[in-house]
Coordinates of C-alpha atoms and ligand atoms in Angstrom, one line a residue:
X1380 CA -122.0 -65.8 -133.1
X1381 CA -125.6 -65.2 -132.7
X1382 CA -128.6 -66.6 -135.1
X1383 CA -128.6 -62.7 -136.2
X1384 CA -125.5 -63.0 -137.5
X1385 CA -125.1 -66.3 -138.9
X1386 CA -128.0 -65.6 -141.2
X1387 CA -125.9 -62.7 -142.7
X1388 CA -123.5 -65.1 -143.7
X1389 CA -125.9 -66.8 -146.3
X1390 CA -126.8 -66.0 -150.0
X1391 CA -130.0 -64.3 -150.3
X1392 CA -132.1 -64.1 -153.6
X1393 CA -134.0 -61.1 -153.5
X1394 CA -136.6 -59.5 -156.1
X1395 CA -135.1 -56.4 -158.1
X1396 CA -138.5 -54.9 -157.7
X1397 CA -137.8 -53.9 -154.0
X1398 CA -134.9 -51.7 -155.7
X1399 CA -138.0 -49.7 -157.2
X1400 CA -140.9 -49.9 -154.2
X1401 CA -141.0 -46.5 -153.8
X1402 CA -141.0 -45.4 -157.9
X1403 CA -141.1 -47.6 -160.5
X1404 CA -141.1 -44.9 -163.5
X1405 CA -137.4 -45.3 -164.9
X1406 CA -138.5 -49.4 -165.1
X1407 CA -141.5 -48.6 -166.8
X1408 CA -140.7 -45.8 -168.9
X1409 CA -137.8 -47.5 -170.3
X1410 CA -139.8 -50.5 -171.5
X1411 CA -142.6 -48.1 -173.2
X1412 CA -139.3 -47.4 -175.3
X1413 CA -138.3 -50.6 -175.6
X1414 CA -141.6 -52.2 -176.9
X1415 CA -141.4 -49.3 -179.4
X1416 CA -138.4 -50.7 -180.7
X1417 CA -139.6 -54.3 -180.7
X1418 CA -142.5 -53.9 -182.4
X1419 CA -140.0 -52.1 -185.3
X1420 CA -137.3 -54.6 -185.4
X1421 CA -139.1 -58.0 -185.9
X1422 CA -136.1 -59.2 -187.8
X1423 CA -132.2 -58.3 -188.2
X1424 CA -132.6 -56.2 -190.7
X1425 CA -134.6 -54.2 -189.2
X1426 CA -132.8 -54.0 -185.9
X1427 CA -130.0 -53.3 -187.7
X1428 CA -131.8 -50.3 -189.4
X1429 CA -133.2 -49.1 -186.0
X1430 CA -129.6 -49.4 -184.4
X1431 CA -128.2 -47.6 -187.3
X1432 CA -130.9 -44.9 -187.0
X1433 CA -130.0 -44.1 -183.2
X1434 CA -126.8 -44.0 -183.5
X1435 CA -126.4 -41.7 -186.1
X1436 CA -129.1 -39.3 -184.0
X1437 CA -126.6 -39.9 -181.1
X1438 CA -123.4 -38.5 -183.1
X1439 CA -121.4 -41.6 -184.6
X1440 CA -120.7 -42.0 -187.9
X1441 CA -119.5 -44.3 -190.5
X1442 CA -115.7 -45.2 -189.2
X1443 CA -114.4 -44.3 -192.2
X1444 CA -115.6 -40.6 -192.1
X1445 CA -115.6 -40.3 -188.3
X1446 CA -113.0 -39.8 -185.1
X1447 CA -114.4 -41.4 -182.2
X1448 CA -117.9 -42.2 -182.3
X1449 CA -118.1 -44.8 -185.0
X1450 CA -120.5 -47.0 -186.7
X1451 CA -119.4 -50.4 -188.5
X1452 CA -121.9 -52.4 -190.8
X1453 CA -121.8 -55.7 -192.3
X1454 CA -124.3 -56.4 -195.0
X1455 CA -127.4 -54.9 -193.3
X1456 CA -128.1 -57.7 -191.0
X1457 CA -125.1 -56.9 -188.6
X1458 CA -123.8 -54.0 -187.1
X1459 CA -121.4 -52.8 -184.5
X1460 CA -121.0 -49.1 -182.8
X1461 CA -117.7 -47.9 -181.1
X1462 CA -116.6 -44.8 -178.8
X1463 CA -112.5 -44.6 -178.7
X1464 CA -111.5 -44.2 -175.1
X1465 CA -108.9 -42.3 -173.1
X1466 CA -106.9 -45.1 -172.0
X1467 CA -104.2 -47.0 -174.5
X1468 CA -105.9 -49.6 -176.9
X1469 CA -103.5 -52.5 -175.3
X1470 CA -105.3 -52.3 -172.0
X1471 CA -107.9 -54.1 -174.2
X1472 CA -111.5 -52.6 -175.0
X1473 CA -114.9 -53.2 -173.6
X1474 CA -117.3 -55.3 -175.6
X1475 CA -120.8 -56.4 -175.3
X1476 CA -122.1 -59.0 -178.0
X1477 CA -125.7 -59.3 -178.2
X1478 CA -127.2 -60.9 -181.7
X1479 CA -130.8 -59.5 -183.5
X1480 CA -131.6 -62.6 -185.7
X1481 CA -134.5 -64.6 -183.8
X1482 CA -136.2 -68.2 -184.7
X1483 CA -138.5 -67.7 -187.4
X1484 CA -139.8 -69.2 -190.9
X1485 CA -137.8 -68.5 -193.6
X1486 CA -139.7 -68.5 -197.1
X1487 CA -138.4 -71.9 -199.3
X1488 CA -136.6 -70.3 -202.7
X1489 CA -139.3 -71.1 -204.6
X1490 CA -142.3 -71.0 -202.1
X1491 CA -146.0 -70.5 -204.0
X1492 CA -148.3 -73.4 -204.9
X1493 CA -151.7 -73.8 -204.4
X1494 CA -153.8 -76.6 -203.1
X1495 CA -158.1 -77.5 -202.3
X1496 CA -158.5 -73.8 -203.4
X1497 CA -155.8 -72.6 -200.8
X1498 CA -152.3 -70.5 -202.0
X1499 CA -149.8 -71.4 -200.0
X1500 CA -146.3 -70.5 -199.4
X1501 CA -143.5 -73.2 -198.3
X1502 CA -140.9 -72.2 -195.1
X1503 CA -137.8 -73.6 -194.1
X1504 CA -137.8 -72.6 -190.3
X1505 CA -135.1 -71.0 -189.0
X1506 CA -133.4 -71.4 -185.5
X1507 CA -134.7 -73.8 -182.6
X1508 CA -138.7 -73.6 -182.9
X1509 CA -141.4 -75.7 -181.3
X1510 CA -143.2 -75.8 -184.7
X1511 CA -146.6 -76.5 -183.1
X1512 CA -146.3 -72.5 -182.2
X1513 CA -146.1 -71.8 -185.1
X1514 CA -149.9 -72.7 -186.6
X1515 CA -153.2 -70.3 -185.9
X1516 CA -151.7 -67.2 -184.9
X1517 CA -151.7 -64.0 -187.6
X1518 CA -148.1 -63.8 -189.1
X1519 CA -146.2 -60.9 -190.9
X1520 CA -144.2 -61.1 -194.2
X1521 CA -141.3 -59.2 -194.2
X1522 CA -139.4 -59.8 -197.5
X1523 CA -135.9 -58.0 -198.9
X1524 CA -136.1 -59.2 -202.7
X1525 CA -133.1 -58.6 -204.9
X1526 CA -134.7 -57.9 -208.7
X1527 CA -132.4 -59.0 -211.9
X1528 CA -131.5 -55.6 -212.4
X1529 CA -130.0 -55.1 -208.9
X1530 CA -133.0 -52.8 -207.5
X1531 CA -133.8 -54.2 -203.6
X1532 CA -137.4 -54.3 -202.6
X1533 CA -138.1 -54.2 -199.0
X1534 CA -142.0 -55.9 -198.9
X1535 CA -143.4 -56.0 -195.3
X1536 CA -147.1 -57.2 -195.7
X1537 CA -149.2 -57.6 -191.9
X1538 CA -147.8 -55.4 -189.7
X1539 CA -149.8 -52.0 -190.7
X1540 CA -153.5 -51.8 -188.9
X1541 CA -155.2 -52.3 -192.2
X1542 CA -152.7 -55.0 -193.7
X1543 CA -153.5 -58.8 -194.4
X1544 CA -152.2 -60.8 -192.1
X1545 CA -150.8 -64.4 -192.8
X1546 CA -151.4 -67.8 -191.1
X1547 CA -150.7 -71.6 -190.5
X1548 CA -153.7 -73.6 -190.4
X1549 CA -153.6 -76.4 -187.7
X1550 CA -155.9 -79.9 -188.3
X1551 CA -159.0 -79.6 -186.5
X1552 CA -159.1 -81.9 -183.2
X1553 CA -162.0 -83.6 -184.3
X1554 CA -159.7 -85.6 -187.0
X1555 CA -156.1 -85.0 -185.7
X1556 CA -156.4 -88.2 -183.3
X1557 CA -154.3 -90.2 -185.1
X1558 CA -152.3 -88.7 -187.5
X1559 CA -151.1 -86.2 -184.4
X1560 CA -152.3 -87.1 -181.2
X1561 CA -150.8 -90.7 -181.0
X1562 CA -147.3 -89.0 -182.4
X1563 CA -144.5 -87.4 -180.2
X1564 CA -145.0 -83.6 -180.2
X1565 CA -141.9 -83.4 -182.0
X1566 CA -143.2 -85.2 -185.0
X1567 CA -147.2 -84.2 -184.9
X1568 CA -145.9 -81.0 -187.0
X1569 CA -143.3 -82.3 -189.9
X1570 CA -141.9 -79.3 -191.2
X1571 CA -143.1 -79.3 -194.7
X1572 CA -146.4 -79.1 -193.3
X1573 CA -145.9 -75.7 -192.3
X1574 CA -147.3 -74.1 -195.3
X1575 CA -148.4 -70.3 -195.4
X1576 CA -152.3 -69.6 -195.9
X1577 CA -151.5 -66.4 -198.5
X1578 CA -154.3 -66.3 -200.9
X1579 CA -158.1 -67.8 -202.3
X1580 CA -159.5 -65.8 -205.1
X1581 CA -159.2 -67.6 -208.2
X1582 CA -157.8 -65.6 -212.0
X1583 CA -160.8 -65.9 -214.0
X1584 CA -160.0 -65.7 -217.7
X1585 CA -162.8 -63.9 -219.7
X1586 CA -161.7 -65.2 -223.0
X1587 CA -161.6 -68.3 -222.8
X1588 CA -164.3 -70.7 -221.3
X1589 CA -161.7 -74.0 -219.9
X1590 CA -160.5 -74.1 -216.9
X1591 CA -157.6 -71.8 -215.8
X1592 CA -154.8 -74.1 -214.2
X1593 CA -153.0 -73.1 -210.9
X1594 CA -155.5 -70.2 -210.9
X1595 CA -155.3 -68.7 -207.8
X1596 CA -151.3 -69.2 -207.5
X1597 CA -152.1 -67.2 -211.1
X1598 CA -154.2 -64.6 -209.0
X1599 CA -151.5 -64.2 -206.6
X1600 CA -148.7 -63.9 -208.7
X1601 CA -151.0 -60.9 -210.9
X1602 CA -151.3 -58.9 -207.3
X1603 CA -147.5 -59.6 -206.8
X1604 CA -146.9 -57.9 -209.7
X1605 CA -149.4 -55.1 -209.6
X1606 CA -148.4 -54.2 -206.0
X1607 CA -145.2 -54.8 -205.3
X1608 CA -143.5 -55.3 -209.5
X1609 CA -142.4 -59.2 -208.4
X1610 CA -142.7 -61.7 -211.2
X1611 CA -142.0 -65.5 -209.3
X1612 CA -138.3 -65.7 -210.6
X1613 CA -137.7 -62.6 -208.1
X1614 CA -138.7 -64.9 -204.9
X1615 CA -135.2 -67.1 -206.3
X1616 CA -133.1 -63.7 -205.0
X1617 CA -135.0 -62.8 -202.1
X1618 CA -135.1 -63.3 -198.3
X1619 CA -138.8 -63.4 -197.1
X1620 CA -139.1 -63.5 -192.8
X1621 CA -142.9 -64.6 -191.2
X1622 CA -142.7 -64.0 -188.1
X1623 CA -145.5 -62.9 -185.3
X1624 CA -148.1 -60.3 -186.4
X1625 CA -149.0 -59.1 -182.9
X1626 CA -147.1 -56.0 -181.2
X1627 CA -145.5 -55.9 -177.9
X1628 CA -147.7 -55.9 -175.2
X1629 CA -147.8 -55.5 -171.1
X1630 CA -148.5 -58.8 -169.6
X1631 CA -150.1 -59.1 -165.7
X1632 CA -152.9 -57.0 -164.2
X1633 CA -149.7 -54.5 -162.5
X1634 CA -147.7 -54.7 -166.1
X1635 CA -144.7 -56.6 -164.5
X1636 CA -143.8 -58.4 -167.8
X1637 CA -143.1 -57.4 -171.3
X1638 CA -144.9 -60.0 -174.1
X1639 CA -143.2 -59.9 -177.4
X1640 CA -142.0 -61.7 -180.3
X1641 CA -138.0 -61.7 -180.9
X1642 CA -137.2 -60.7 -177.2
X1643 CA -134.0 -63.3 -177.2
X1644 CA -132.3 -61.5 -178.2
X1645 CA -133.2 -57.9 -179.2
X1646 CA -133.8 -57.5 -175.4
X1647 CA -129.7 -57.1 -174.5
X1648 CA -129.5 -56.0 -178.0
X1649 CA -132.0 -53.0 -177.1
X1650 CA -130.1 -52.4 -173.5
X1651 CA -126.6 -52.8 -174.5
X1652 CA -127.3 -50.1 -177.7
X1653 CA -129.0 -47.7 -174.6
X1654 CA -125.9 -48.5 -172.4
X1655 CA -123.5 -47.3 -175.0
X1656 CA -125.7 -44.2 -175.9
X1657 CA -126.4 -42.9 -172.6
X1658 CA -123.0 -44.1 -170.9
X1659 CA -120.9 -41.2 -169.3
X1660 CA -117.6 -41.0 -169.3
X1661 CA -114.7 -42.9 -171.7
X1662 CA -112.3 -44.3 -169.7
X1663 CA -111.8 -47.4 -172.4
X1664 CA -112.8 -48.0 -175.8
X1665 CA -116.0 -49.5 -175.8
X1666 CA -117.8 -51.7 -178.7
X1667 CA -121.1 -52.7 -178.8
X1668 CA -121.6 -55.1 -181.4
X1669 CA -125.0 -57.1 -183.0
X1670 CA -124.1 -60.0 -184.2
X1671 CA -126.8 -62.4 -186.8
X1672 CA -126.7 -65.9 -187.1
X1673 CA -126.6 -66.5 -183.9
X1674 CA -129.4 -68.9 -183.9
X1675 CA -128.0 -71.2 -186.6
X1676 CA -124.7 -71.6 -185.1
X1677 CA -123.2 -67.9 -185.7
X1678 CA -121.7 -69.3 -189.0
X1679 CA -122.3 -67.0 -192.6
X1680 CA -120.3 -63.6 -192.6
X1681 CA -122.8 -61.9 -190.3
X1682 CA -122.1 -64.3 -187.8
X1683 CA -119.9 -64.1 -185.1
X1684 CA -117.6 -66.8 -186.8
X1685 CA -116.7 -64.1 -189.1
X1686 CA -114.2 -62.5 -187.6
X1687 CA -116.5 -59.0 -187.6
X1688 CA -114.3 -58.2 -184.5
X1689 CA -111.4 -58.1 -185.7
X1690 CA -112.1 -55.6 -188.9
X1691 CA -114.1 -53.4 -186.2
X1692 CA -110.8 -53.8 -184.0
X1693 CA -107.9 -53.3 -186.6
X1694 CA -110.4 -49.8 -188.0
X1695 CA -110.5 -48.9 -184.6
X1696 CA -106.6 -48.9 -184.4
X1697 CA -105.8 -47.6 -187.9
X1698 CA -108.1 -44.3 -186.8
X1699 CA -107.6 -44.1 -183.1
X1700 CA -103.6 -45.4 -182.7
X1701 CA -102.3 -45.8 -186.5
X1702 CA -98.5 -46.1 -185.7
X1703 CA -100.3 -49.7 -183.6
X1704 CA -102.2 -50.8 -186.8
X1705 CA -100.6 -53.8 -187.4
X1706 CA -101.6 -57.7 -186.8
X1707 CA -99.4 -58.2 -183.6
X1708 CA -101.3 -55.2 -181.9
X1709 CA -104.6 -56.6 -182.9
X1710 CA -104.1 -59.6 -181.2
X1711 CA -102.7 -58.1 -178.1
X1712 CA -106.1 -55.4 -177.7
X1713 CA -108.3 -58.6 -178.6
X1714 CA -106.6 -60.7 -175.9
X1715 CA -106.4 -58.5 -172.9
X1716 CA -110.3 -57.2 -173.8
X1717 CA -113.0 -57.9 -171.3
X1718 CA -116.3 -58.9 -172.7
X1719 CA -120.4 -59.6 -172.0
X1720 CA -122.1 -62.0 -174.3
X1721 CA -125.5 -60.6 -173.6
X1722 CA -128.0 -62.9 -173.9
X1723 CA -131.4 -64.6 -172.7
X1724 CA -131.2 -67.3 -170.4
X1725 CA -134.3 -69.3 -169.5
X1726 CA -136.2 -68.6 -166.2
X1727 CA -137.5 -70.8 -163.8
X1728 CA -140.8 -72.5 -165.2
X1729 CA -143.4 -72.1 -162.6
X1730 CA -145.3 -74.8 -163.6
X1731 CA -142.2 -76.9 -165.5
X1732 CA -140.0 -76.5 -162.5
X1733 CA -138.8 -80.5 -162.6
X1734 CA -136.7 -79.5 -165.9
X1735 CA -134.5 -77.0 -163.4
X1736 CA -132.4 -77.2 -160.8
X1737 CA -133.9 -74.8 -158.4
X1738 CA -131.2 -73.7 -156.4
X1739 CA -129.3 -72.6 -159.4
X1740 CA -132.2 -71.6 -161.9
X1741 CA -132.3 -67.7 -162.8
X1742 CA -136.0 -66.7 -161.4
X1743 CA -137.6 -64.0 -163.3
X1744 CA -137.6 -60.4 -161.9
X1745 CA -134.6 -61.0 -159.8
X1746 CA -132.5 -59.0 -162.1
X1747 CA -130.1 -59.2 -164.6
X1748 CA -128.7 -62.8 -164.8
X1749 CA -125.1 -63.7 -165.0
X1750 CA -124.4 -67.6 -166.6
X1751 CA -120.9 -68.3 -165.9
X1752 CA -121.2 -71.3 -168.5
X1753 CA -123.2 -72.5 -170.7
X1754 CA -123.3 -76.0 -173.2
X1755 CA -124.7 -79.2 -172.0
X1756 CA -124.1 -81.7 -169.9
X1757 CA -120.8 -82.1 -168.5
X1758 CA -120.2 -78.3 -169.5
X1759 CA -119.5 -79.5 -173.1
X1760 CA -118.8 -76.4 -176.0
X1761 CA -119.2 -74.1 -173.4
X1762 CA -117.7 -70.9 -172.6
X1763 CA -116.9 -71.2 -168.7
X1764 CA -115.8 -68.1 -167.4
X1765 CA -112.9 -67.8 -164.8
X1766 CA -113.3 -67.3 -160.9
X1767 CA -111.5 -64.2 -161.5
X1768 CA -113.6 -62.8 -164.0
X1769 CA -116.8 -64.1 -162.3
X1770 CA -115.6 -61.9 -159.5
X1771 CA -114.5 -59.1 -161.7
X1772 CA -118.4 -58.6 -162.5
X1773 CA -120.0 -59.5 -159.0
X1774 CA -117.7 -56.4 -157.2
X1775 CA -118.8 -54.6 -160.5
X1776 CA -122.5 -55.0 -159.6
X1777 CA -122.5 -55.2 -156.4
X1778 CA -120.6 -51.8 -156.3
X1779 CA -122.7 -49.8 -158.3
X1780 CA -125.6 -51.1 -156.8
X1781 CA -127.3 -53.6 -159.6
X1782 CA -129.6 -56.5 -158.9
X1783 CA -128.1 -59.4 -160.1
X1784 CA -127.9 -63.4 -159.5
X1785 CA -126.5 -66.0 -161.7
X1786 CA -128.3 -68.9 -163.6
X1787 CA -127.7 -72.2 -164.9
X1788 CA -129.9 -73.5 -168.0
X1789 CA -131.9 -76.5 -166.6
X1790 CA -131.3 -80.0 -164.9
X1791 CA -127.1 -81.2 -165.6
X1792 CA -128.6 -84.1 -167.6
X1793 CA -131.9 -81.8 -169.4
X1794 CA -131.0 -80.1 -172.6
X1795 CA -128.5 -77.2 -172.9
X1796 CA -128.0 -73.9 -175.0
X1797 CA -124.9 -72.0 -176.3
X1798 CA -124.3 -68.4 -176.6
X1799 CA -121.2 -66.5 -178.8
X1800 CA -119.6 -66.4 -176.1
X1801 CA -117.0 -69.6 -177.0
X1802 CA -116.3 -67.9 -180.6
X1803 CA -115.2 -64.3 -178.9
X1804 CA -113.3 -66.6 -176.2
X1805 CA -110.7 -67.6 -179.1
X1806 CA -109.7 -64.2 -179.3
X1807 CA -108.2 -64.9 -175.6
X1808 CA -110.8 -62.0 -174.2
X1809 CA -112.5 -62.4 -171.0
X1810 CA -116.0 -63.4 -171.4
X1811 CA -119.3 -64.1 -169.5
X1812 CA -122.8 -64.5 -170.3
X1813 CA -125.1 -61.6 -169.2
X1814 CA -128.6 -60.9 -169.7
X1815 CA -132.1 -61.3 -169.4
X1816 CA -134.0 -64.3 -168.2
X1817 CA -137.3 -64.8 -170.1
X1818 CA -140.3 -67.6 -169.7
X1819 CA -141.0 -69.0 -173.0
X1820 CA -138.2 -68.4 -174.6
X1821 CA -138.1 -69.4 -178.4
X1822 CA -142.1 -68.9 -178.5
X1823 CA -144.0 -66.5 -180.6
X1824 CA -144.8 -64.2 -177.2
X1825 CA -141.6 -64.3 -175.2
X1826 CA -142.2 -63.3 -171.6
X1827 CA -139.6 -60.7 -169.8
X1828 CA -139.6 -58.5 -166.6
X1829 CA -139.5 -55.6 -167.1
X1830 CA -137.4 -54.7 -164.2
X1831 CA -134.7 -57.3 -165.4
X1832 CA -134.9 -55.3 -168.4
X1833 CA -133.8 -52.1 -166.7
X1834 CA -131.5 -53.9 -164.8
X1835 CA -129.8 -55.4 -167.3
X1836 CA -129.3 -52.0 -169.4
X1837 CA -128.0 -50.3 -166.0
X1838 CA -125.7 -53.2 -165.6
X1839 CA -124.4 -52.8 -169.4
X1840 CA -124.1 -49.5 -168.8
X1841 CA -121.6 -49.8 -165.8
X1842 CA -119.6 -52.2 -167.6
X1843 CA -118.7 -50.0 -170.0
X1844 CA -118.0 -47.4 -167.9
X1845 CA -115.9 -48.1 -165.2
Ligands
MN3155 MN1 -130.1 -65.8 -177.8
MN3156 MN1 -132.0 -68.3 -178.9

């Protein structure tokens, strides 16, 4: 053989761009969309209200009034949509999990106090954060309280032009020598140190002439009730989100990436819920499901320990096949299903590259990323998809023409990361994690390409197609 043809014998990485050199429009029009919807859904339940939203303009319905374009919801913060399929529900459906919780401060139960003239608010973080993110940049509250009487109050303070924003205040460098700089980063920011900057304006009372006590937690708590009707009690039956004031933005001087708070994982839950809408054809029954929790482990009943699926699964059967609605048949469509976990996988740090293995690292903006397992080292608690089902997808992609390459998260020995894909493999499905790799994952501005972006939605969309 010649030199010619021995180098075709050899795995080549190439950049998805080169797909696009002649037109990048579709790439870029897409993500216009797509930072639309970021800069709406900064937590799950307002994914899930933007998800609901498009799918109801697109023609499903609630399953129990519809036929074969259905919508399944769990509690607001989780939500599935499904299109029946021509072909027998014991050939198994097509399923692609992505999940539209993201690491972010949770308000404490009882979060207001005030201290040196500051009101503060206390957080319980949520989800794997580097907490020194987390202090000088604006922050949003977003805040579903539940009032005695039942009546739901959705408060979102920050994100409107002419809002208040919130912040973290850091120590200044000039006196943060000691008790931060000699620490490990990990302990320089103690959690209960993370304390909201939410108001300063002391309640004056005219009456009297002594000092008011807690006055401007007083102050706060008399706009609380004259804007938004919350006494402090309410905050006991609420769930208040800060997250990232600052919108979606291009990032590089040609607009290659997509900046954003949230992006893992509202970016395969944005291109899985395009896949499904736009998808031609229905040879199987597809489901395309938005799981919550997944950040703290996937358990509560929004997480995909919840067995979600399997109500989705047995509704699907009771409307689509009744005379099949029964327990064995469940088990049989879950079992011989094929599924994506779609999820964010890191990308190779440029300038933290000794934490990868370079060979086998995902590199950003060479299209949609395919981990065939995932856990730590030794492969522990991971999902590791089959040979055969690894092949499945490459003769997938690589027939219908999508730029993909597979990714491993880190050094062996490094660190490690889990997806749902274990909790959907008890169901005895096939399952592989699929998505988009990002630079700074878990940060307040998450980094993407935009053409893995578009990538990843076209190779959703020919899953659940073919
Ligand atoms: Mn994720
Ligand atoms: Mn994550």
């Amino acid at each position: 053989m010649e030199i010619k043809e021995l180098e075709k014998l050899k795995l080549k990485k190439k950049s998805a761009w080169e797909k696009y050199k002649d037109d990048t429009s579709k790439v870029f029009k897409f993500c216009e969309n797509y930072k639309k919807f970021l800069d709406f859904a900064k937590t799950e339940r307002r994914a899930f209200y933007y998800i609901y939203d498009e799918a109801k303009k697109n023609g499903f319905t609630d399953f129990n009034e519809g036929k074969d374009k259905l919508i399944f919801k769990n509690r607001n913060k989780s939500i599935a949509i499904a299109k029946i399929g021509k072909k027998p529900l014991k050939y198994g459906i097509k399923l692609i999990v992505s999940h539209i919780d993201a690491p972010r401060l949770d308000l404490k139960q009882n979060p207001l106090f005030e201290e040196a003239n500051v009101g503060l608010l206390r957080t319980h973080y949520y989800g794997g954060i580097k907490k020194y993110h987390w202090v000088s940049i604006p922050l949003s509250f977003f805040g579903t309280f539940i009032k005695e009487n039942g009546e739901v109050l959705e408060i979102i303070i920050g994100e409107d032009e002419n809002d208040p924003v919130f912040t973290i205040t850091d120590l200044l460098p000039h006196l943060a020598r000691k008790v931060q700089g000699e620490k490990k980063l990990s302990e320089a920011l103690p959690a209960e140190k993370l304390v909201v900057t939410f108001g300063g304006i002391p309640f004056f009372d005219d009456e009297e002439d002594k000092e008011v006590k807690d006055a401007i937690k007083l102050n706060i708590l008399k706009i609380l009730n004259e804007k938004y009707n919350l006494i402090e009690e309410d905050f006991l039956s609420a769930e208040v989100e800060i997250v990232p004031s600052f919108k979606a933005k291009d990032v590089g001087i040609d607009r290659s990436f997509v900046g954003a708070y949230g992006q893992d994982d509202r970016v395969c839950a944005y291109t899985s819920l395009r896949a499904i809408l736009d998808m031609e054809g229905n040879e199987y029954t597809t489901v395309v499901l938005f799981a919550d929790k997944e950040e703290i482990g996937s358990d509560g009943n929004t997480g995909c320990k919840a067995r979600f699926l399997e109500y989705i699964v047995a509704n699907i059967l009771k409307i689509a096949e009744p005379g099949n609605a029964n327990e064995f048949y469940l088990k049989e469509v879950l079992f011989n299903s094929k599924a994506i976990s779609a999820d964010v996988n890191g990308a190779l740090d440029p300038v933290f590259q000794e934490v990868h293995e370079p060979q086998n690292a995902a590199i950003i903006g060479n299209g949609v990323c395919v981990t065939k397992f995932t856990g730590h080292g030794g492969k522990y608690s991971a999902n590791d998809a089959h040979a055969e089902y690894m092949g499945y997808i490459r003769n997938l992609f690589n027939k219908n023409g999508i730029i993909w390459q597979t990714g491993e998260l880190g050094k062996v020995d490094e660190g490690g990361g889990g997806t749902v894909a274990k909790f959907l493999a008890e169901y005895g499905m096939d399952i592989i994690d699929c998505g988009v790799v990002l630079l700074g994952m878990h940060s307040p501005f998450e980094i993407s390409s935009k053409v893995d972006v578009y990538e990843t939605y076209l190779a959703y969309k020919c899953f659940l197609e073919k």
